[in-house]
């Protein structure tokens, strides 16, 4: 399921990062790689704040839909 379906505070493991090559590379540079843990901190108007690799990152709904957990 996409990251947008995760509940706040729930720890998940990234299974796949989709999208175009440029988008995948951007997300990987932020720490969204297969096997890493990701936790949704909050969601406001479709935009999400997530913890990944000990960092908080803000991503929009389109990016979050490309991250499968």
PDB file of N, CA and C in Angstrom:
ATOM      1  N   UNK A   1       0.848  -1.184   0.000  1.00  0.00           N
ATOM      2  CA  UNK A   1       0.000   0.000   0.000  1.00  0.00           C
ATOM      3  C   UNK A   1       0.891   1.245   0.000  1.00  0.00           C
ATOM      4  N   UNK A   2       0.386   2.353  -0.515  1.00  0.00           N
ATOM      5  CA  UNK A   2       1.187   3.580  -0.548  1.00  0.00           C
ATOM      6  C   UNK A   2       1.323   4.196   0.840  1.00  0.00           C
ATOM      7  N   UNK A   3       2.342   4.996   1.008  1.00  0.00           N
ATOM      8  CA  UNK A   3       2.618   5.640   2.290  1.00  0.00           C
ATOM      9  C   UNK A   3       1.459   6.522   2.748  1.00  0.00           C
ATOM     10  N   UNK A   4       0.677   7.029   1.823  1.00  0.00           N
ATOM     11  CA  UNK A   4      -0.453   7.895   2.181  1.00  0.00           C
ATOM     12  C   UNK A   4      -1.510   7.151   3.002  1.00  0.00           C
ATOM     13  N   UNK A   5      -1.504   5.816   2.962  1.00  0.00           N
ATOM     14  CA  UNK A   5      -2.487   5.018   3.711  1.00  0.00           C
ATOM     15  C   UNK A   5      -2.027   4.728   5.141  1.00  0.00           C
ATOM     16  N   UNK A   6      -0.779   5.034   5.481  1.00  0.00           N
ATOM     17  CA  UNK A   6      -0.245   4.736   6.816  1.00  0.00           C
ATOM     18  C   UNK A   6      -0.837   5.682   7.853  1.00  0.00           C
ATOM     19  N   UNK A   7      -0.971   5.169   9.070  1.00  0.00           N
ATOM     20  CA  UNK A   7      -1.468   5.983  10.173  1.00  0.00           C
ATOM     21  C   UNK A   7      -0.312   6.709  10.850  1.00  0.00           C
ATOM     22  N   UNK A   8      -0.602   7.835  11.443  1.00  0.00           N
ATOM     23  CA  UNK A   8       0.425   8.594  12.161  1.00  0.00           C
ATOM     24  C   UNK A   8       0.927   7.794  13.355  1.00  0.00           C
ATOM     25  N   UNK A   9       2.243   7.777  13.538  1.00  0.00           N
ATOM     26  CA  UNK A   9       2.847   7.077  14.656  1.00  0.00           C
ATOM     27  C   UNK A   9       3.144   5.611  14.399  1.00  0.00           C
ATOM     28  N   UNK A  10       2.706   5.088  13.283  1.00  0.00           N
ATOM     29  CA  UNK A  10       2.880   3.671  12.960  1.00  0.00           C
ATOM     30  C   UNK A  10       4.170   3.478  12.169  1.00  0.00           C
ATOM     31  N   UNK A  11       5.058   2.604  12.648  1.00  0.00           N
ATOM     32  CA  UNK A  11       6.316   2.335  11.945  1.00  0.00           C
ATOM     33  C   UNK A  11       6.079   1.348  10.815  1.00  0.00           C
ATOM     34  N   UNK A  12       6.623   1.632   9.644  1.00  0.00           N
ATOM     35  CA  UNK A  12       6.486   0.776   8.466  1.00  0.00           C
ATOM     36  C   UNK A  12       7.841   0.607   7.799  1.00  0.00           C
ATOM     37  N   UNK A  13       7.934  -0.413   6.943  1.00  0.00           N
ATOM     38  CA  UNK A  13       9.156  -0.661   6.189  1.00  0.00           C
ATOM     39  C   UNK A  13       8.861  -0.402   4.716  1.00  0.00           C
ATOM     40  N   UNK A  14       9.754   0.316   4.050  1.00  0.00           N
ATOM     41  CA  UNK A  14       9.578   0.639   2.632  1.00  0.00           C
ATOM     42  C   UNK A  14       9.846  -0.612   1.796  1.00  0.00           C
ATOM     43  N   UNK A  15       8.890  -0.979   0.954  1.00  0.00           N
ATOM     44  CA  UNK A  15       9.016  -2.145   0.084  1.00  0.00           C
ATOM     45  C   UNK A  15       9.510  -1.766  -1.310  1.00  0.00           C
ATOM     46  N   UNK A  16       9.044  -0.589  -1.801  1.00  0.00           N
ATOM     47  CA  UNK A  16       9.380  -0.188  -3.171  1.00  0.00           C
ATOM     48  C   UNK A  16       9.192   1.318  -3.316  1.00  0.00           C
ATOM     49  N   UNK A  17      10.046   1.921  -4.122  1.00  0.00           N
ATOM     50  CA  UNK A  17       9.897   3.332  -4.460  1.00  0.00           C
ATOM     51  C   UNK A  17       9.667   3.403  -5.959  1.00  0.00           C
ATOM     52  N   UNK A  18       8.520   3.938  -6.364  1.00  0.00           N
ATOM     53  CA  UNK A  18       8.159   3.982  -7.783  1.00  0.00           C
ATOM     54  C   UNK A  18       8.368   5.356  -8.383  1.00  0.00           C
ATOM     55  N   UNK A  19       7.866   5.516  -9.589  1.00  0.00           N
ATOM     56  CA  UNK A  19       7.960   6.794 -10.279  1.00  0.00           C
ATOM     57  C   UNK A  19       9.064   6.800 -11.311  1.00  0.00           C
ATOM     58  N   UNK A  20       9.261   7.965 -11.909  1.00  0.00           N
ATOM     59  CA  UNK A  20      10.327   8.133 -12.901  1.00  0.00           C
ATOM     60  C   UNK A  20      11.686   8.035 -12.226  1.00  0.00           C
ATOM     61  N   UNK A  21      12.723   7.792 -13.020  1.00  0.00           N
ATOM     62  CA  UNK A  21      14.088   7.647 -12.499  1.00  0.00           C
ATOM     63  C   UNK A  21      14.502   8.873 -11.677  1.00  0.00           C
ATOM     64  N   UNK A  22      14.184  10.046 -12.167  1.00  0.00           N
ATOM     65  CA  UNK A  22      14.537  11.283 -11.482  1.00  0.00           C
ATOM     66  C   UNK A  22      13.852  11.372 -10.111  1.00  0.00           C
ATOM     67  N   UNK A  23      12.585  10.989 -10.056  1.00  0.00           N
ATOM     68  CA  UNK A  23      11.832  11.014  -8.800  1.00  0.00           C
ATOM     69  C   UNK A  23      12.381   9.989  -7.818  1.00  0.00           C
ATOM     70  N   UNK A  24      12.664   8.776  -8.300  1.00  0.00           N
ATOM     71  CA  UNK A  24      13.222   7.731  -7.429  1.00  0.00           C
ATOM     72  C   UNK A  24      14.558   8.168  -6.839  1.00  0.00           C
ATOM     73  N   UNK A  25      15.408   8.745  -7.666  1.00  0.00           N
ATOM     74  CA  UNK A  25      16.715   9.193  -7.198  1.00  0.00           C
ATOM     75  C   UNK A  25      16.565  10.282  -6.130  1.00  0.00           C
ATOM     76  N   UNK A  26      15.635  11.216  -6.348  1.00  0.00           N
ATOM     77  CA  UNK A  26      15.380  12.283  -5.379  1.00  0.00           C
ATOM     78  C   UNK A  26      14.944  11.705  -4.037  1.00  0.00           C
ATOM     79  N   UNK A  27      13.995  10.760  -4.074  1.00  0.00           N
ATOM     80  CA  UNK A  27      13.506  10.151  -2.840  1.00  0.00           C
ATOM     81  C   UNK A  27      14.595   9.330  -2.144  1.00  0.00           C
ATOM     82  N   UNK A  28      15.421   8.628  -2.928  1.00  0.00           N
ATOM     83  CA  UNK A  28      16.518   7.858  -2.346  1.00  0.00           C
ATOM     84  C   UNK A  28      17.525   8.774  -1.659  1.00  0.00           C
ATOM     85  N   UNK A  29      17.774   9.938  -2.229  1.00  0.00           N
ATOM     86  CA  UNK A  29      18.682  10.906  -1.607  1.00  0.00           C
ATOM     87  C   UNK A  29      18.137  11.430  -0.284  1.00  0.00           C
ATOM     88  N   UNK A  30      16.815  11.434  -0.138  1.00  0.00           N
ATOM     89  CA  UNK A  30      16.194  11.848   1.117  1.00  0.00           C
ATOM     90  C   UNK A  30      16.200  10.724   2.152  1.00  0.00           C
ATOM     91  N   UNK A  31      16.494   9.482   1.715  1.00  0.00           N
ATOM     92  CA  UNK A  31      16.543   8.348   2.639  1.00  0.00           C
ATOM     93  C   UNK A  31      15.469   7.316   2.421  1.00  0.00           C
ATOM     94  N   UNK A  32      14.615   7.511   1.424  1.00  0.00           N
ATOM     95  CA  UNK A  32      13.544   6.554   1.142  1.00  0.00           C
ATOM     96  C   UNK A  32      14.077   5.432   0.245  1.00  0.00           C
ATOM     97  N   UNK A  33      14.684   4.423   0.875  1.00  0.00           N
ATOM     98  CA  UNK A  33      15.233   3.285   0.140  1.00  0.00           C
ATOM     99  C   UNK A  33      14.571   2.004   0.638  1.00  0.00           C
ATOM    100  N   UNK A  34      14.591   0.970  -0.200  1.00  0.00           N
ATOM    101  CA  UNK A  34      13.987  -0.309   0.169  1.00  0.00           C
ATOM    102  C   UNK A  34      14.574  -0.824   1.475  1.00  0.00           C
ATOM    103  N   UNK A  35      13.694  -1.274   2.368  1.00  0.00           N
ATOM    104  CA  UNK A  35      14.129  -1.854   3.629  1.00  0.00           C
ATOM    105  C   UNK A  35      14.275  -0.874   4.771  1.00  0.00           C
ATOM    106  N   UNK A  36      14.237   0.423   4.503  1.00  0.00           N
ATOM    107  CA  UNK A  36      14.383   1.389   5.597  1.00  0.00           C
ATOM    108  C   UNK A  36      13.033   1.613   6.283  1.00  0.00           C
ATOM    109  N   UNK A  37      13.091   1.994   7.560  1.00  0.00           N
ATOM    110  CA  UNK A  37      11.877   2.225   8.337  1.00  0.00           C
ATOM    111  C   UNK A  37      11.413   3.658   8.138  1.00  0.00           C
ATOM    112  N   UNK A  38      10.106   3.815   8.060  1.00  0.00           N
ATOM    113  CA  UNK A  38       9.506   5.137   7.891  1.00  0.00           C
ATOM    114  C   UNK A  38       8.295   5.235   8.810  1.00  0.00           C
ATOM    115  N   UNK A  39       8.162   6.383   9.478  1.00  0.00           N
ATOM    116  CA  UNK A  39       7.046   6.621  10.385  1.00  0.00           C
ATOM    117  C   UNK A  39       6.397   7.949  10.034  1.00  0.00           C
ATOM    118  N   UNK A  40       5.078   7.944   9.881  1.00  0.00           N
ATOM    119  CA  UNK A  40       4.345   9.174   9.592  1.00  0.00           C
ATOM    120  C   UNK A  40       4.189   9.953  10.894  1.00  0.00           C
ATOM    121  N   UNK A  41       4.660  11.187  10.904  1.00  0.00           N
ATOM    122  CA  UNK A  41       4.533  12.045  12.085  1.00  0.00           C
ATOM    123  C   UNK A  41       3.194  12.759  12.047  1.00  0.00           C
ATOM    124  N   UNK A  42       2.873  13.381  10.906  1.00  0.00           N
ATOM    125  CA  UNK A  42       1.587  14.063  10.765  1.00  0.00           C
ATOM    126  C   UNK A  42       1.223  14.220   9.296  1.00  0.00           C
ATOM    127  N   UNK A  43      -0.064  14.481   9.079  1.00  0.00           N
ATOM    128  CA  UNK A  43      -0.566  14.720   7.719  1.00  0.00           C
ATOM    129  C   UNK A  43      -1.496  15.920   7.772  1.00  0.00           C
ATOM    130  N   UNK A  44      -1.189  16.911   6.941  1.00  0.00           N
ATOM    131  CA  UNK A  44      -1.998  18.128   6.902  1.00  0.00           C
ATOM    132  C   UNK A  44      -2.316  18.444   5.450  1.00  0.00           C
ATOM    133  N   UNK A  45      -3.577  18.364   5.092  1.00  0.00           N
ATOM    134  CA  UNK A  45      -4.002  18.692   3.733  1.00  0.00           C
ATOM    135  C   UNK A  45      -3.338  17.845   2.661  1.00  0.00           C
ATOM    136  N   UNK A  46      -3.035  16.594   2.982  1.00  0.00           N
ATOM    137  CA  UNK A  46      -2.408  15.708   2.005  1.00  0.00           C
ATOM    138  C   UNK A  46      -0.895  15.709   2.056  1.00  0.00           C
ATOM    139  N   UNK A  47      -0.302  16.772   2.605  1.00  0.00           N
ATOM    140  CA  UNK A  47       1.149  16.809   2.769  1.00  0.00           C
ATOM    141  C   UNK A  47       1.526  16.077   4.047  1.00  0.00           C
ATOM    142  N   UNK A  48       2.664  15.381   4.017  1.00  0.00           N
ATOM    143  CA  UNK A  48       3.033  14.541   5.150  1.00  0.00           C
ATOM    144  C   UNK A  48       4.400  14.917   5.706  1.00  0.00           C
ATOM    145  N   UNK A  49       4.534  14.774   7.006  1.00  0.00           N
ATOM    146  CA  UNK A  49       5.840  14.867   7.658  1.00  0.00           C
ATOM    147  C   UNK A  49       6.145  13.460   8.153  1.00  0.00           C
ATOM    148  N   UNK A  50       7.297  12.926   7.731  1.00  0.00           N
ATOM    149  CA  UNK A  50       7.655  11.559   8.079  1.00  0.00           C
ATOM    150  C   UNK A  50       9.054  11.508   8.675  1.00  0.00           C
ATOM    151  N   UNK A  51       9.275  10.521   9.535  1.00  0.00           N
ATOM    152  CA  UNK A  51      10.605  10.230  10.061  1.00  0.00           C
ATOM    153  C   UNK A  51      11.201   9.127   9.206  1.00  0.00           C
ATOM    154  N   UNK A  52      12.362   9.373   8.637  1.00  0.00           N
ATOM    155  CA  UNK A  52      13.064   8.350   7.873  1.00  0.00           C
ATOM    156  C   UNK A  52      14.553   8.526   8.145  1.00  0.00           C
ATOM    157  N   UNK A  53      15.218   7.457   8.532  1.00  0.00           N
ATOM    158  CA  UNK A  53      16.658   7.484   8.849  1.00  0.00           C
ATOM    159  C   UNK A  53      16.999   8.596   9.835  1.00  0.00           C
ATOM    160  N   UNK A  54      16.251   8.662  10.927  1.00  0.00           N
ATOM    161  CA  UNK A  54      16.498   9.631  12.007  1.00  0.00           C
ATOM    162  C   UNK A  54      16.350  11.088  11.572  1.00  0.00           C
ATOM    163  N   UNK A  55      15.647  11.348  10.488  1.00  0.00           N
ATOM    164  CA  UNK A  55      15.407  12.722  10.021  1.00  0.00           C
ATOM    165  C   UNK A  55      13.928  12.914   9.747  1.00  0.00           C
ATOM    166  N   UNK A  56      13.468  14.131   9.930  1.00  0.00           N
ATOM    167  CA  UNK A  56      12.090  14.463   9.572  1.00  0.00           C
ATOM    168  C   UNK A  56      12.095  15.092   8.193  1.00  0.00           C
ATOM    169  N   UNK A  57      11.223  14.582   7.327  1.00  0.00           N
ATOM    170  CA  UNK A  57      11.150  15.052   5.948  1.00  0.00           C
ATOM    171  C   UNK A  57       9.690  15.361   5.623  1.00  0.00           C
ATOM    172  N   UNK A  58       9.466  16.479   4.952  1.00  0.00           N
ATOM    173  CA  UNK A  58       8.124  16.835   4.489  1.00  0.00           C
ATOM    174  C   UNK A  58       8.014  16.496   3.009  1.00  0.00           C
ATOM    175  N   UNK A  59       6.974  15.736   2.659  1.00  0.00           N
ATOM    176  CA  UNK A  59       6.741  15.385   1.253  1.00  0.00           C
ATOM    177  C   UNK A  59       5.273  15.618   0.921  1.00  0.00           C
ATOM    178  N   UNK A  60       5.004  15.858  -0.350  1.00  0.00           N
ATOM    179  CA  UNK A  60       3.620  16.075  -0.752  1.00  0.00           C
ATOM    180  C   UNK A  60       2.942  14.741  -1.055  1.00  0.00           C
ATOM    181  N   UNK A  61       1.653  14.788  -1.297  1.00  0.00           N
ATOM    182  CA  UNK A  61       0.851  13.577  -1.514  1.00  0.00           C
ATOM    183  C   UNK A  61       1.330  12.781  -2.719  1.00  0.00           C
ATOM    184  N   UNK A  62       1.708  13.462  -3.803  1.00  0.00           N
ATOM    185  CA  UNK A  62       2.163  12.762  -5.011  1.00  0.00           C
ATOM    186  C   UNK A  62       3.414  11.942  -4.728  1.00  0.00           C
ATOM    187  N   UNK A  63       4.363  12.506  -4.001  1.00  0.00           N
ATOM    188  CA  UNK A  63       5.585  11.774  -3.644  1.00  0.00           C
ATOM    189  C   UNK A  63       5.253  10.608  -2.729  1.00  0.00           C
ATOM    190  N   UNK A  64       4.395  10.828  -1.748  1.00  0.00           N
ATOM    191  CA  UNK A  64       4.038   9.776  -0.794  1.00  0.00           C
ATOM    192  C   UNK A  64       3.337   8.609  -1.489  1.00  0.00           C
ATOM    193  N   UNK A  65       2.581   8.888  -2.545  1.00  0.00           N
ATOM    194  CA  UNK A  65       1.909   7.821  -3.287  1.00  0.00           C
ATOM    195  C   UNK A  65       2.893   6.926  -4.045  1.00  0.00           C
ATOM    196  N   UNK A  66       4.082   7.403  -4.305  1.00  0.00           N
ATOM    197  CA  UNK A  66       5.089   6.616  -5.020  1.00  0.00           C
ATOM    198  C   UNK A  66       5.896   5.706  -4.096  1.00  0.00           C
ATOM    199  N   UNK A  67       5.730   5.887  -2.777  1.00  0.00           N
ATOM    200  CA  UNK A  67       6.461   5.088  -1.789  1.00  0.00           C
ATOM    201  C   UNK A  67       5.533   3.982  -1.282  1.00  0.00           C
ATOM    202  N   UNK A  68       5.897   2.737  -1.562  1.00  0.00           N
ATOM    203  CA  UNK A  68       5.077   1.592  -1.140  1.00  0.00           C
ATOM    204  C   UNK A  68       5.631   0.985   0.137  1.00  0.00           C
ATOM    205  N   UNK A  69       4.696   0.695   1.072  1.00  0.00           N
ATOM    206  CA  UNK A  69       5.096   0.083   2.345  1.00  0.00           C
ATOM    207  C   UNK A  69       4.424  -1.260   2.509  1.00  0.00           C
TER     208      UNK A  69
END
